[in-house]
Structure formats: C-alpha cells, structure tokens
Short mmCIF file of C-alpha atoms and ligand atoms in Angstrom, two decimals:
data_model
loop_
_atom_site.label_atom_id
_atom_site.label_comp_id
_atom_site.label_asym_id
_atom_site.label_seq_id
_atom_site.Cartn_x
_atom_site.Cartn_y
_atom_site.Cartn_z
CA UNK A 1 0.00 0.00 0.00
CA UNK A 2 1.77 3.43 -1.63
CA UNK A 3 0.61 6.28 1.42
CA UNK A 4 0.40 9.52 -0.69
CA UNK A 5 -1.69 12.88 0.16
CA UNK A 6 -1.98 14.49 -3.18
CA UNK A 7 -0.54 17.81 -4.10
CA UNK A 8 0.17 19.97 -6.91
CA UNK A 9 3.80 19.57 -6.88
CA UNK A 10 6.18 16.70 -6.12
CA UNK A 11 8.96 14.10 -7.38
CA UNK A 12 8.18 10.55 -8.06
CA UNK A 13 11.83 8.42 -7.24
CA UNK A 14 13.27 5.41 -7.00
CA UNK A 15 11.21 3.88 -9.78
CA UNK A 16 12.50 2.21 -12.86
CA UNK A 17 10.92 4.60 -15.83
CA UNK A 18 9.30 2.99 -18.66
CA UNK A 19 10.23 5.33 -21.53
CA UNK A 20 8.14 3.95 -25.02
CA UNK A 21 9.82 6.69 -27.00
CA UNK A 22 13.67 6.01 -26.70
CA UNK A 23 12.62 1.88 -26.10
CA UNK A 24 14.60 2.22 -22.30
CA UNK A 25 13.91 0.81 -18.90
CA UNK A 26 16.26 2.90 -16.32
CA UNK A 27 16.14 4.43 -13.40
CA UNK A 28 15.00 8.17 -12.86
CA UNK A 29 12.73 11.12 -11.60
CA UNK A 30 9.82 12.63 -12.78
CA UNK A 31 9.01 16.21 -11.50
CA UNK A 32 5.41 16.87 -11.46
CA UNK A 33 3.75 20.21 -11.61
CA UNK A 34 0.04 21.46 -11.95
CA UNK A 35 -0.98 17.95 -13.28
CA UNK A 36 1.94 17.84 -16.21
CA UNK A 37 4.86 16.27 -16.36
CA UNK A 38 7.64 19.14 -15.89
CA UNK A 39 11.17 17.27 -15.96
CA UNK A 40 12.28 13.98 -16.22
CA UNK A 41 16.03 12.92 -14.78
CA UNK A 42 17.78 10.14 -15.15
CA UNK A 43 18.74 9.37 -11.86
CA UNK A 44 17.46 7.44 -8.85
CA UNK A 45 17.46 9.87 -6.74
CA UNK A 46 17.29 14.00 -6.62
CA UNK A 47 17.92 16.75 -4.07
CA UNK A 48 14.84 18.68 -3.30
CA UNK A 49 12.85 20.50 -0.80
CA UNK A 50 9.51 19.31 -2.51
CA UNK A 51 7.31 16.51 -1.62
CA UNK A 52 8.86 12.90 -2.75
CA UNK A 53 6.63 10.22 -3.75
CA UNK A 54 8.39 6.94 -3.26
CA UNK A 55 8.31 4.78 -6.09
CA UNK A 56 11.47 2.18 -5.00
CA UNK A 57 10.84 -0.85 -6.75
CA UNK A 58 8.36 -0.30 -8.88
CA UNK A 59 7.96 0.04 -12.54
CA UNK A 60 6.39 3.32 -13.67
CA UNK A 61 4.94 3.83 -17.36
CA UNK A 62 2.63 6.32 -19.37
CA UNK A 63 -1.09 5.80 -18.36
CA UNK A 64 -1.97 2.59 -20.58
CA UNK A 65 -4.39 3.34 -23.11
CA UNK A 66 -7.17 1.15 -24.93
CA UNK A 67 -8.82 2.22 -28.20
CA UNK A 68 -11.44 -0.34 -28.12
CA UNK A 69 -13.57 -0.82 -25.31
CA UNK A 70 -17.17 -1.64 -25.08
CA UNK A 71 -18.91 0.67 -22.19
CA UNK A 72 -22.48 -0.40 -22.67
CA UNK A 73 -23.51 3.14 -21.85
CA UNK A 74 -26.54 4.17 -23.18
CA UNK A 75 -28.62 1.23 -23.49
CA UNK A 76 -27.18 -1.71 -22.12
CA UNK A 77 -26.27 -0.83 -18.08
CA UNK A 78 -26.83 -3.60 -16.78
CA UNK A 79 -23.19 -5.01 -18.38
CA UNK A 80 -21.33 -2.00 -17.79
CA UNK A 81 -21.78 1.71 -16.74
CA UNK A 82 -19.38 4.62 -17.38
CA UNK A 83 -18.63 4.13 -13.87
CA UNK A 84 -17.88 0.47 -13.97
CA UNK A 85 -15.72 0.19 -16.99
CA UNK A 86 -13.31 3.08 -16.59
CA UNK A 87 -13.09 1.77 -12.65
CA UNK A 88 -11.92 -1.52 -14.17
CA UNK A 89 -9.63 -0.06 -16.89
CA UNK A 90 -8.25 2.36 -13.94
CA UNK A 91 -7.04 -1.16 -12.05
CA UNK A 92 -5.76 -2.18 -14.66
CA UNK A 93 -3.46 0.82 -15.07
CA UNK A 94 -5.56 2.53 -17.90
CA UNK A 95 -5.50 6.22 -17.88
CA UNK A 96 -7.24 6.84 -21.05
CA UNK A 97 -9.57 4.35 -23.05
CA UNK A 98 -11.76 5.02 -26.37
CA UNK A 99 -15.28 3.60 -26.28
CA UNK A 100 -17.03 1.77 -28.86
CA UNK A 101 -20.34 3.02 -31.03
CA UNK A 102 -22.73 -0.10 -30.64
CA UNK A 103 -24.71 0.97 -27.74
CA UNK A 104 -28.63 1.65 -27.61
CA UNK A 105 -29.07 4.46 -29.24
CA UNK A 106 -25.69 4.10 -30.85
CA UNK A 107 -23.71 6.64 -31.19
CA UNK A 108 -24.64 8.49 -34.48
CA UNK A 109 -26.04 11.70 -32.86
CA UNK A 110 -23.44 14.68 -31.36
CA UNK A 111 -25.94 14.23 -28.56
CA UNK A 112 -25.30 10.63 -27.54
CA UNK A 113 -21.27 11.77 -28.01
CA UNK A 114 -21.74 14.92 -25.42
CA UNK A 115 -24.21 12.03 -23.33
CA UNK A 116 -20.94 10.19 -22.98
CA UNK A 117 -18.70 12.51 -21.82
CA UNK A 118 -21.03 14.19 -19.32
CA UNK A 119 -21.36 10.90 -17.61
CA UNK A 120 -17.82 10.63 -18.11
CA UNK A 121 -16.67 14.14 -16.34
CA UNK A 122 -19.10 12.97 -13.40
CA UNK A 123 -18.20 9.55 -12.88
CA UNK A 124 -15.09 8.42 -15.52
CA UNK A 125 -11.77 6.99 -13.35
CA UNK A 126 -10.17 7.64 -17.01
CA UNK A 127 -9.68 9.57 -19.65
CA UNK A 128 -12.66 8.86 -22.32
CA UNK A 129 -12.51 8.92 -25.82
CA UNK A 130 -15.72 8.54 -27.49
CA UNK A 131 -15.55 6.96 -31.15
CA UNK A 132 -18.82 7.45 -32.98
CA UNK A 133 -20.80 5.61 -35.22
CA UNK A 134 -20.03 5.22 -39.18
CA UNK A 135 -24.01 5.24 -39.99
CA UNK A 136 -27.30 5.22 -38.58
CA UNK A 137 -28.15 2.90 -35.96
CA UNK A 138 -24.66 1.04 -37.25
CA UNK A 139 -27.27 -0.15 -40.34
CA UNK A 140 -24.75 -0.01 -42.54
CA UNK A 141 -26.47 2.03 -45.38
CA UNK A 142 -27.06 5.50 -44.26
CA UNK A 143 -23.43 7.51 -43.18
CA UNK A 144 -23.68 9.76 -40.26
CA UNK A 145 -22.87 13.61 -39.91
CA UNK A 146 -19.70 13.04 -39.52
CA UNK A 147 -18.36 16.64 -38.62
CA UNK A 148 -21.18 17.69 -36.07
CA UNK A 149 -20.11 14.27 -34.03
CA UNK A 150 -16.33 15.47 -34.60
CA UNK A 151 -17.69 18.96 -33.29
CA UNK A 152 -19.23 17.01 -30.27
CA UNK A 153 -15.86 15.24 -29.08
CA UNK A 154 -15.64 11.97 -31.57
CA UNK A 155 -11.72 11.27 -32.15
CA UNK A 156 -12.81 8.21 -34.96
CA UNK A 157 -15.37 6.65 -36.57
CA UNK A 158 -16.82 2.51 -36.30
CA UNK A 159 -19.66 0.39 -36.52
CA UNK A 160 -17.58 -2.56 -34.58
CA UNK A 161 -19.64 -5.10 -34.37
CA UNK A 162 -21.31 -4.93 -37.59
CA UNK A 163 -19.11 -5.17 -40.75
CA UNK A 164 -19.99 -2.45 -43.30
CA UNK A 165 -20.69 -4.64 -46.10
CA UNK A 166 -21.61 -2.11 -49.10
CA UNK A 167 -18.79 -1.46 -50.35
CA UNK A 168 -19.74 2.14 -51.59
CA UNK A 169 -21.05 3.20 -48.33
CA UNK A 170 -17.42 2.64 -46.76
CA UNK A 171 -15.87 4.21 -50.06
CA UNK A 172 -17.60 7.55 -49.55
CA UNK A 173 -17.68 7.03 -45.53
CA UNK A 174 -13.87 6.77 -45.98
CA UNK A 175 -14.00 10.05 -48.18
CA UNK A 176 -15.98 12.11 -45.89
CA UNK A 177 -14.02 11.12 -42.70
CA UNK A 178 -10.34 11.84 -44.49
CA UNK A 179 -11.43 15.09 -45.28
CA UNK A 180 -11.91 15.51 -41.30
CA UNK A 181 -9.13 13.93 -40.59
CA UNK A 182 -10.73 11.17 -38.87
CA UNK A 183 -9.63 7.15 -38.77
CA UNK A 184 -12.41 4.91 -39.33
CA UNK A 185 -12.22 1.43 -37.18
CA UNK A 186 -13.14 -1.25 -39.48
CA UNK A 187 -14.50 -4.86 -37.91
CA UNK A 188 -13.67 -6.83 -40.70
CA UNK A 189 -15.88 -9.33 -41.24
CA UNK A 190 -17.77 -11.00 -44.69
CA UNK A 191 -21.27 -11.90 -42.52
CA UNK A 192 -22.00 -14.06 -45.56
CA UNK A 193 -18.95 -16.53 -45.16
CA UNK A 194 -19.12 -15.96 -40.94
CA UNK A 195 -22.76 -16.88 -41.36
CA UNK A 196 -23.96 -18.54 -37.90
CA UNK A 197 -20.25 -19.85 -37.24
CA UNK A 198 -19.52 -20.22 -33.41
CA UNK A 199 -15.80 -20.64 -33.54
CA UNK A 200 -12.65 -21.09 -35.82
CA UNK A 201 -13.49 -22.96 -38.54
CA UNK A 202 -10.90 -25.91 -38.55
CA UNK A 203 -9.49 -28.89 -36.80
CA UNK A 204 -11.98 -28.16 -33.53
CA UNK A 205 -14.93 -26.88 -35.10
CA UNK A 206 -14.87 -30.32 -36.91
CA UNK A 207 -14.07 -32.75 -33.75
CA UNK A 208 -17.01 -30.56 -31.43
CA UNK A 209 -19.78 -30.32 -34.16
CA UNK A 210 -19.76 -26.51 -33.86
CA UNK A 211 -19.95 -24.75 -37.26
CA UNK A 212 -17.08 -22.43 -38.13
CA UNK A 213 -15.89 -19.18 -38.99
CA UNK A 214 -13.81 -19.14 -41.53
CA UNK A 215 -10.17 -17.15 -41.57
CA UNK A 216 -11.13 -15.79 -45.10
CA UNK A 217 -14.46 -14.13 -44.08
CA UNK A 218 -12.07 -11.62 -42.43
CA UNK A 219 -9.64 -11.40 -45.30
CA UNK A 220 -11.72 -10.32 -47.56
CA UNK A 221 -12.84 -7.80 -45.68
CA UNK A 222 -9.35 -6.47 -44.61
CA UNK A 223 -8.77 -6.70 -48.38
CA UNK A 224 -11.53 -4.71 -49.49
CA UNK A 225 -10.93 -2.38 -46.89
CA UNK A 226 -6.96 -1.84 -47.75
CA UNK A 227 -8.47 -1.29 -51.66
CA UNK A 228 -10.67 1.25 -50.74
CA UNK A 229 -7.96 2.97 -48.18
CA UNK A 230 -5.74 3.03 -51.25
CA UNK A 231 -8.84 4.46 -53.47
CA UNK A 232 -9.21 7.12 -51.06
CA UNK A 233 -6.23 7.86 -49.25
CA UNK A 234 -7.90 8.17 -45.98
CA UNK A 235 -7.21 6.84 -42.56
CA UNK A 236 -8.17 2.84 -42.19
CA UNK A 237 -7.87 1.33 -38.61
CA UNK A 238 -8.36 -2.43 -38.57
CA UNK A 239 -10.00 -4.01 -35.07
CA UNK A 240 -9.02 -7.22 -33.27
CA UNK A 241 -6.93 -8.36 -36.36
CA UNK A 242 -6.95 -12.58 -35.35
CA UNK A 243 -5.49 -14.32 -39.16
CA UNK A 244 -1.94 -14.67 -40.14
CA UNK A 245 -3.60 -13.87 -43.82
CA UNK A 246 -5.09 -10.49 -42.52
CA UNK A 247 -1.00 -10.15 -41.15
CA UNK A 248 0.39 -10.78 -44.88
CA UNK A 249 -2.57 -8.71 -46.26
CA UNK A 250 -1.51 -5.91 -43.89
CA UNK A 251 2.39 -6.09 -44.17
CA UNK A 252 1.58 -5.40 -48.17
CA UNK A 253 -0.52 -2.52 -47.51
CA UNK A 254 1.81 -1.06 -45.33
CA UNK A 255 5.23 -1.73 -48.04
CA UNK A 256 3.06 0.26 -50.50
CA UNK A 257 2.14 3.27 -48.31
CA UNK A 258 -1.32 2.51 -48.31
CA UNK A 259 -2.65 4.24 -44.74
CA UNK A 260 -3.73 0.76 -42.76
CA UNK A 261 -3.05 0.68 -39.20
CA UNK A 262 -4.10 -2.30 -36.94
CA UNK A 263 -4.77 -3.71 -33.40
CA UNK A 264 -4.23 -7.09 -31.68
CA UNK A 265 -6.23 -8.21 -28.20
CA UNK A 266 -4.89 -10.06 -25.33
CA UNK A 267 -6.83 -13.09 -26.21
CA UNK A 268 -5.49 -13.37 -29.54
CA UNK A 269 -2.61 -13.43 -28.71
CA UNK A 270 -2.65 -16.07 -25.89
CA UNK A 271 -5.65 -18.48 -26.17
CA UNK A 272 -6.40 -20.65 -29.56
CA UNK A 273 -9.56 -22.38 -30.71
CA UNK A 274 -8.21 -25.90 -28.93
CA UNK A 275 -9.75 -24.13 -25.67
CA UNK A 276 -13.26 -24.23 -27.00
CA UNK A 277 -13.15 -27.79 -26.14
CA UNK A 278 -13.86 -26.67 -22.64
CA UNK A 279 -16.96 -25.50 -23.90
CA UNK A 280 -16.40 -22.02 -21.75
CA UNK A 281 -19.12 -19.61 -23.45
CA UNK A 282 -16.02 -16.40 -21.98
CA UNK A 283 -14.32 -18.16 -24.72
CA UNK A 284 -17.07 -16.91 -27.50
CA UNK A 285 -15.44 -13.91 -29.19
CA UNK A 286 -15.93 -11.86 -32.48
CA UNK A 287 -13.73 -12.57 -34.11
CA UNK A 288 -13.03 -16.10 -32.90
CA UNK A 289 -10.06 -17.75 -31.34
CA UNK A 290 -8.08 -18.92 -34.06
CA UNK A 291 -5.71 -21.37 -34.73
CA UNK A 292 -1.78 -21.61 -33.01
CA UNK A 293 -0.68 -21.02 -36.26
CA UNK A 294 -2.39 -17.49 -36.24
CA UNK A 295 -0.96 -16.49 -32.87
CA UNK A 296 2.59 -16.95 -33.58
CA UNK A 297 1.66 -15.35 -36.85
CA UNK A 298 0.16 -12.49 -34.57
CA UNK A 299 3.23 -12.21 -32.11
CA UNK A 300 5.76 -11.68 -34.96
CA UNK A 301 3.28 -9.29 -36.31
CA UNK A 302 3.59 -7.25 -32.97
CA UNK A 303 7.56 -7.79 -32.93
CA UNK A 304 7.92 -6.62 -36.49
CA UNK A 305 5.15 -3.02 -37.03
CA UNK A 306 2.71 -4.60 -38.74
CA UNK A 307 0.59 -4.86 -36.10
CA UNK A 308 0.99 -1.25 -34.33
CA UNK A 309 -0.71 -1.63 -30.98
CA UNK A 310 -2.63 -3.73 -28.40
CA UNK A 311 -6.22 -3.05 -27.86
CA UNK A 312 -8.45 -5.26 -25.31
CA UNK A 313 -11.67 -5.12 -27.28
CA UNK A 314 -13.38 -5.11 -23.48
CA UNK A 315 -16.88 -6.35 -24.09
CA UNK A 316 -18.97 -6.96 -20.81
CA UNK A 317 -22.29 -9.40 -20.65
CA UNK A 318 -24.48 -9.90 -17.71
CA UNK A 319 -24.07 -14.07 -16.00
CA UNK A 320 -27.78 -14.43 -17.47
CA UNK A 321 -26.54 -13.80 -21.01
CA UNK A 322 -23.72 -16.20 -21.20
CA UNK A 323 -25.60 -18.72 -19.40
CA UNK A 324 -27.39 -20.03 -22.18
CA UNK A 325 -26.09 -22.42 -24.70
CA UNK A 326 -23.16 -21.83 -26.41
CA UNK A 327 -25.11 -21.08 -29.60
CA UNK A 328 -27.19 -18.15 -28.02
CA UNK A 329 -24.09 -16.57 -25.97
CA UNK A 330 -23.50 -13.33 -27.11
CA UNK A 331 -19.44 -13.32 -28.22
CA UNK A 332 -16.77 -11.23 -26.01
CA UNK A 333 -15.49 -11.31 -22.83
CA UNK A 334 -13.94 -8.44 -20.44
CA UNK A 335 -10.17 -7.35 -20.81
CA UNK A 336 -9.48 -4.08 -19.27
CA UNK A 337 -8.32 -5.37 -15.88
CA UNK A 338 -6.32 -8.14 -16.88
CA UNK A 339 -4.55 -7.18 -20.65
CA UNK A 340 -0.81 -5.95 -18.77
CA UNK A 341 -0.93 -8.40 -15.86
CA UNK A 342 -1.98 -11.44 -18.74
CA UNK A 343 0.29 -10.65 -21.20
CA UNK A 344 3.38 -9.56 -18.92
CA UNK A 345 2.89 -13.41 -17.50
CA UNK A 346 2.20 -14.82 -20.61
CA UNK A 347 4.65 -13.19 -23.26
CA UNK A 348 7.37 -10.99 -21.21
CA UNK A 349 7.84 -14.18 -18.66
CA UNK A 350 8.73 -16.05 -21.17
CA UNK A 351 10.52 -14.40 -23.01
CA UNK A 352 9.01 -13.51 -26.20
CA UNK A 353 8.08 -9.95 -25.50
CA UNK A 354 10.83 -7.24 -24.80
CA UNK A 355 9.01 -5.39 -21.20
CA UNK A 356 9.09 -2.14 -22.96
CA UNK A 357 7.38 -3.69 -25.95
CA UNK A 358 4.50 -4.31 -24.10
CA UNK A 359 4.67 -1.22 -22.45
CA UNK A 360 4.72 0.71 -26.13
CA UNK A 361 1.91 -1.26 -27.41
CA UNK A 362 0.13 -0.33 -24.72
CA UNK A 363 1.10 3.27 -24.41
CA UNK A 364 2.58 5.16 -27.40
CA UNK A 365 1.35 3.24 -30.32
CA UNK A 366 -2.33 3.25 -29.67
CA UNK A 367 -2.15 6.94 -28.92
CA UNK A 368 -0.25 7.42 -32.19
CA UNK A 369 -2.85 5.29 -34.07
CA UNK A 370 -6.11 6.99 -32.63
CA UNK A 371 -4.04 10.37 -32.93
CA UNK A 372 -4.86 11.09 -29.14
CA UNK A 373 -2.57 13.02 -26.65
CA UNK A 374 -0.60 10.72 -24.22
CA UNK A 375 1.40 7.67 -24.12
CA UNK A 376 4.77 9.00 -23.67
CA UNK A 377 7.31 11.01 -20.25
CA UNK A 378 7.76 14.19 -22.48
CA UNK A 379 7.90 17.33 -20.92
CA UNK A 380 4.54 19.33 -20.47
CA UNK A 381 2.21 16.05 -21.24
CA UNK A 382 -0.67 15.53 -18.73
CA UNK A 383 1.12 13.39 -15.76
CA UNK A 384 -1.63 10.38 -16.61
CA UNK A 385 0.69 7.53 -15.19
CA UNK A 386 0.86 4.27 -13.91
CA UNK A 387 3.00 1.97 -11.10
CA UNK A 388 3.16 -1.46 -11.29
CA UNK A 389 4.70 -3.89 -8.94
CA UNK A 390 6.16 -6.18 -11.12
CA UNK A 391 7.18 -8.93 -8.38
CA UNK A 392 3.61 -8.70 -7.14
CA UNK A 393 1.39 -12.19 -7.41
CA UNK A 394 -2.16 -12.04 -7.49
CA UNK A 395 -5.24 -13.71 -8.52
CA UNK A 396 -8.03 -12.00 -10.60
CA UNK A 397 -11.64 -12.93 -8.78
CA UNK A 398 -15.10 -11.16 -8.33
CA UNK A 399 -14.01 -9.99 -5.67
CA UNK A 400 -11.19 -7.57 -7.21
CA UNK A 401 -13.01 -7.04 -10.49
CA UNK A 402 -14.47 -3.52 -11.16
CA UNK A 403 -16.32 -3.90 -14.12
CA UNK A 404 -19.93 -4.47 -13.90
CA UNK A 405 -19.59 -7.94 -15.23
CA UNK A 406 -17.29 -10.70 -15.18
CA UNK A 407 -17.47 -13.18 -18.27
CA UNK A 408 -13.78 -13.66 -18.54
CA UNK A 409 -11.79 -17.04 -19.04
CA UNK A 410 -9.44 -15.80 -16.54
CA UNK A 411 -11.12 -15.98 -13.48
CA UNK A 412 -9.81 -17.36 -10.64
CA UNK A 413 -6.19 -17.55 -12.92
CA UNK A 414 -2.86 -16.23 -11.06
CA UNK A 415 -0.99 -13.13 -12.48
CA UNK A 416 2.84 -11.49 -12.02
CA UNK A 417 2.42 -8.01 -12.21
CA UNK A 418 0.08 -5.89 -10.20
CA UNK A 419 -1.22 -2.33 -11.30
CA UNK A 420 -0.84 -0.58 -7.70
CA UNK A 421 -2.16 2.82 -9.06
CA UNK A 422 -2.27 5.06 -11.71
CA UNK A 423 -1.75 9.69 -11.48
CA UNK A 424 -4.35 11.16 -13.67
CA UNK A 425 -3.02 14.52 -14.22
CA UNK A 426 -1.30 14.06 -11.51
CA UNK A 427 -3.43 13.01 -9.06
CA UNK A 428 -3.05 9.25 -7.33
CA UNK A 429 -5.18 6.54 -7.39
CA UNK A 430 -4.71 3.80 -5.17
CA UNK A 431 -5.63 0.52 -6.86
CA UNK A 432 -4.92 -2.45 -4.67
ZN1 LIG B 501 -15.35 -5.85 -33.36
#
C-alpha cells in the first residue's frame, strides 16, 4: 500500500521509468507540476525541498491506453456503466480508453457523443474517448454527420460489431471522414462466409460439431478495406486483427504506403480455438479464437510493425446472457483489468516480449494510431501515469473485479504483475 496525500507539486523516485519513445527501462525522476509532467532525470534519486513520492521498486509507465472498449452506456447498463468500466480499466493501469459506437441508441447523434462525456466528467476513473458511429443505428447504409459528431468530441469513426458490407457506403464514408481527418475502425468481417459460425473454422470446429468461422471471411474484408484505403487515401484502422492472412494482407498494404493501421487483443494473442473444447461460453469472441498457427503469426506481427498496438476489445455481458447455450451466448469477454498483468505473464515471462514492448503497445502506439494526446514522459504532457509492482502475485476474482460484469476465461487464474495505481493529471489513485 503506496501512502500519498496528493498535491500539486512533487517528485516521483526510485522507480524504474518505462520510456516507449527512446525503447529504455532505467532508473530516474519525474518532477510533477500542476498535473503535467515538468522534468524527467535520469537518476534514482534528486535533491529537493519538494514533496517525494516513493516509487522504490516499482515500474512506472505512461497511463496505458485502450482504443477499443465496449462501455455499454446508453442502453445496455446492466453489463457496464461509465462508472464500472473506466473503474476496471483504472485497475488495470488505464489512464485513457476510447469507447465503442454499438450501444442503444448508438452513437450516431453529437448528442449521444456529449451524453458520454457528461457521464464521463461525473463519474469516468479515465480519460474517455468517445468513437462514434459510421451510420445510422450502425445499419450499414445510411453515413452519419460526420463533422457535427467530430464537433461534439468523436476522435474516430466505427460500426464494430457490424461489418460495413456495401462497399460504396465505406468508399464515400472513408472520403468524408479523411477530409476531417478522422480514422475509421473497421471490424472486418464478410457476414456471408461468418454466417452462424460459433468458432474457428478448422481442426476443432470439426471434432465438437460446432460450425465455423472461416479465416477468409475476415480477409476479404481487410482486403476490401486496404483497396478502398488506397482508393481514397484516408485513414483505415483495422479491429481485433486474429489471421496470419489479414497479417500478410496488412504487411503489403503497409510496403506500398497505403494508410492501414491495426490492433491485436490479449486473447489473440494467448488463447487458440483448442480451448473451445472446454466448452467455456467467456471463450465466444468476435472474431473467434483462431488457430496456433495465427498467434505466432500475430506475435511476430507485434515484434515486427505490422501490427501497431494492443487493444483489449473489453466487451462486458451480464451471468444471465452467457448462461445459455453456447449457440445463443453473445461473443466477447472483459479485458481491461487483466490485458498488462496477462500478457506480462504470458509473453514478457517467457521471453518472447521485450518489457518495454508491451509497455509501447500499450502506451505510445495506440495513442499514435487513434491520434490522441498521451502515451509518452515528455515534458509538459498531462502526468496520466501508472506503477506497477512487477514482483507482485495475485489472482483475478469477483471480488477484485471492477467492471460491472465478469465473463472472462481468466477468473480465478494467477498473475505477475500488479497495477498498484495510476496519477491522472497528476493526481493518485490507489488501486490495490
Ligand atoms: Zn469488433
């Protein structure tokens, strides 16, 4: 337990830094000033007459940062409430998350956008980001008014969940949001060739009797996607990328210039379709848990740019929703509290993951794909930080999850690497 009365000026030493812009782990200061980051040192330890925060043996990084979270607020609160979600990201060492378009009413009106925020200046633990709604009521024909939800606060433009399958909507949809400057989020799906599929469609889909979803329904879509981002020129942003064709499809895009950036989640990166076997509905995700063959497609990915960030794709449901069959569960599982501690076990213990890799894709390279402030120790940013104790054991149950639901495989599973707090402008928040 870190003992801390806030104030308005103060060092944090003793901590090793986690600098995503020079790719460093060393020790050093940070001098914090009215909420911003004024100096950082390089050193362990400085003289001063001002307050110290004592950070000795801990890790301390940018504010994590998702792009792709589901807060199920307006229209589904009994999953998730403003409240909930950016509690949960805040434990797990979030400082500034971007929420997703399919609630009830979506959000496809600058109303809905300012809704959002309100709730989010009253009751938000995070930064919020709201991403708004490609068309109406995400129904895929009609395209939104684009600039008066930029005017409103949207930072980029989705109907995740839903693929936009006419093609011509997502040309001009692409047109109009490049001339704002705005990414659009593409879930990258052909519904057609997904059709009812529950999981992977392979080896397991075959041996359970489950029918599958084939790698290529999401090809084609990236595909058709990268064509029209090269047609128009404009900013394409592909979700939850899970296929090591989507990966080669990508790497091309990206050797010709074309302007493609993608994401990765947690789960797939760690968990394959084998798992279904356990018949777990948490393990029911859009897109589906692919193949071991994908992942270590997806890790080099990560290792090499082609994938530029990690985003948790966060997507609460209630017990009573999951627990139906495994046909009717609705796909997704929650990811905000778990993604560092999960993938710092899984990938950094072990050795395929550089720390400060993580730490980038987590930090740095979503803000620099979403174009949002953050993610880096420069001088003058907003102090949004986090501290992590990286020796620290502990178990993710009901009892320490914050978010409003808890359909993840992960319960009850043991992590390294424990979020102790996070400074939002500065100001602490005790976590654990
Ligand atoms: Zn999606």
């Amino acid at each position: 337990m870190i003992k801390w009365k806030n104030r308005s000026e103060f060092w944090i030493t003793g901590a090793k830094l986690a600098d995503p812009e020079s790719r460093k782990i060393r020790a050093g200061s940070i001098h914090i000033n009215n909420g911003r980051i004024e100096e950082v040192v390089w050193k362990k330890s400085i003289e001063t007459d001002l307050e110290i925060f004592d950070a000795e043996g801990y890790l301390v990084a940018p504010g994590f940062i998702d792009i792709h979270t589901h807060l199920r607020d307006p229209g589904f609160e009994d999953k998730e409430i403003i409240a909930t979600g950016t509690a949960a990201a805040a434990a797990g060492g979030y400082t500034s998350i971007a929420c997703m378009a399919n609630t009830n009413p979506a959000i496809d009106e600058p109303s809905v956008v300012r809704y959002i925020l309100d709730k989010n200046r009253e009751a938000g633990e995070t930064r919020l980001y709201v991403i708004a709604a490609v068309t109406k009521g995400l129904d895929g024909k009609e395209i939104n008014e684009f600039h008066l939800l930029k005017e409103a606060g949207a930072i980029a433009l989705s109907d995740d969940g839903n693929f936009i399958t006419n093609s011509k909507v997502m040309r001009s949809a692409l047109e109009y949001a490049g001339l704002l400057g705005l990414p659009i989020i593409s879930h990258c799906e052909d519904p057609d060739l997904a059709g009812d599929g529950l999981m992977n469609e392979g080896y397991y889909s075959t041996k359970l009797g489950f029918s599958g979803i084939p790698a290529v329904s999401e090809e084609i879509a990236v595909a058709r996607d990268i064509a029209l981002a090269k047609l128009t020129g404009s900013r394409l942003h592909i979700a939850h990328v899970s296929t090591a064709g989507s990966v080669e499809l990508i790497r091309e895009a990206k050797k010709k210039g074309i302007p493609v950036t993608a994401e990765v989640t947690p789960h797939h990166l760690t968990m394959d379709d084998s798992l279904l076997q356990e018949y777990d509905r948490n393990l029911k995700v859009n897109p589906p848990l692919r193949s071991l063959e994908d992942i270590k497609a997806l890790k080099k990915a990560l290792k090499n740019g082609t994938v530029d960030c990690i985003a948790t794709d966060h997507a609460p449901h209630t017990e009573i929703d999951k627990q139906v069959e495994f046909n009717f569960a609705p796909p997704g599982m929650i990811g905000l509290q778990t993604a560092f501690s999960h993938l710092y076990t899984e990938l950094v213990l072990s050795g395929e993951l550089e720390l400060i890799d993580l730490v980038r894709m987590m930090t740095s390279a979503p803000a620099k794909t979403l174009g949002i402030p953050g993610g880096t120790l420069e001088t003058g940013v907003q102090a949004d930080l986090v501290v992590i104790d990286l020796d620290a054991e502990w178990i993710f149950n009901g009892k320490v999850n914050r978010s409003k639901s808890f359909n993840t495989p992960l319960a009850d599973r043991s992590f390294n690497g424990h979020v102790q707090g996070t400074f939002l402008a500065g100001k602490w928040k005790q976590m654990v």
